[in-house]
Amino acid sequence: VSRGAACMAARGEPSHVVAALGLDPVLARSAVRVSIGPSTTAAELAAFAAAYVREVGQSARAG
């Protein structure tokens, strides 16, 4: 999980792929990149999704 490609991390700019979606720049900079591989299981994805939703909810409530 990261905010973008490792080679672009120092720039602090949104990825060109996210920027190409035409999102507002603030929203584009808040994008999260999730990488999975062939050995990633459905259970691992479900656990990640549940944790992500929980953390985003807590973050939104905190302001």
CSV table of C-alpha atoms in Angstrom, one decimal:
chain,number,residue,atom,x,y,z
A,1,VAL,CA,0.0,0.0,0.0
A,2,SER,CA,1.4,3.4,-1.0
A,3,ARG,CA,0.5,6.8,-2.3
A,4,GLY,CA,2.1,6.1,-5.6
A,5,ALA,CA,5.0,4.5,-7.5
A,6,ALA,CA,8.2,4.3,-5.5
A,7,CYS,CA,10.1,6.1,-8.4
A,8,MET,CA,7.7,9.1,-8.0
A,9,ALA,CA,7.5,9.2,-4.2
A,10,ALA,CA,9.8,12.2,-3.7
A,11,ARG,CA,7.9,14.5,-6.0
A,12,GLY,CA,4.7,14.6,-3.9
A,13,GLU,CA,2.6,14.9,-7.1
A,14,PRO,CA,-0.2,12.6,-8.0
A,15,SER,CA,0.6,9.8,-10.4
A,16,HIS,CA,0.1,10.6,-14.0
A,17,VAL,CA,-2.4,7.8,-14.2
A,18,VAL,CA,-4.5,9.3,-11.4
A,19,ALA,CA,-4.1,12.8,-12.9
A,20,ALA,CA,-5.4,11.5,-16.3
A,21,LEU,CA,-8.7,10.6,-14.6
A,22,GLY,CA,-9.4,14.3,-14.4
A,23,LEU,CA,-9.8,14.3,-10.6
A,24,ASP,CA,-9.5,17.5,-8.5
A,25,PRO,CA,-5.8,17.8,-7.6
A,26,VAL,CA,-6.4,17.5,-3.9
A,27,LEU,CA,-8.4,14.3,-4.4
A,28,ALA,CA,-5.8,13.0,-6.8
A,29,ARG,CA,-3.1,13.5,-4.2
A,30,SER,CA,-5.1,11.4,-1.7
A,31,ALA,CA,-5.2,8.3,-4.0
A,32,VAL,CA,-3.9,5.1,-2.5
A,33,ARG,CA,-2.2,2.4,-4.5
A,34,VAL,CA,-2.7,-1.2,-3.5
A,35,SER,CA,-0.6,-3.9,-5.1
A,36,ILE,CA,-1.5,-7.6,-5.1
A,37,GLY,CA,0.3,-10.6,-6.5
A,38,PRO,CA,-0.6,-14.1,-7.7
A,39,SER,CA,-0.2,-15.5,-4.2
A,40,THR,CA,-2.6,-13.0,-2.6
A,41,THR,CA,-5.6,-14.8,-1.3
A,42,ALA,CA,-9.2,-13.8,-1.3
A,43,ALA,CA,-9.1,-13.9,2.5
A,44,GLU,CA,-6.2,-11.5,2.6
A,45,LEU,CA,-8.0,-9.1,0.2
A,46,ALA,CA,-11.1,-9.3,2.4
A,47,ALA,CA,-9.1,-8.6,5.5
A,48,PHE,CA,-7.4,-5.6,3.8
A,49,ALA,CA,-10.7,-4.2,2.6
A,50,ALA,CA,-12.3,-4.5,6.0
A,51,ALA,CA,-9.3,-2.8,7.7
A,52,TYR,CA,-9.1,-0.1,5.0
A,53,VAL,CA,-12.9,0.8,5.4
A,54,ARG,CA,-12.5,0.8,9.2
A,55,GLU,CA,-9.5,3.2,9.1
A,56,VAL,CA,-11.0,5.5,6.5
A,57,GLY,CA,-14.1,5.7,8.6
A,58,GLN,CA,-12.1,6.5,11.7
A,59,SER,CA,-10.1,9.1,9.9
A,60,ALA,CA,-13.2,10.8,8.5
A,61,ARG,CA,-14.8,11.0,11.9
A,62,ALA,CA,-11.6,12.5,13.4
A,63,GLY,CA,-11.7,15.2,10.8
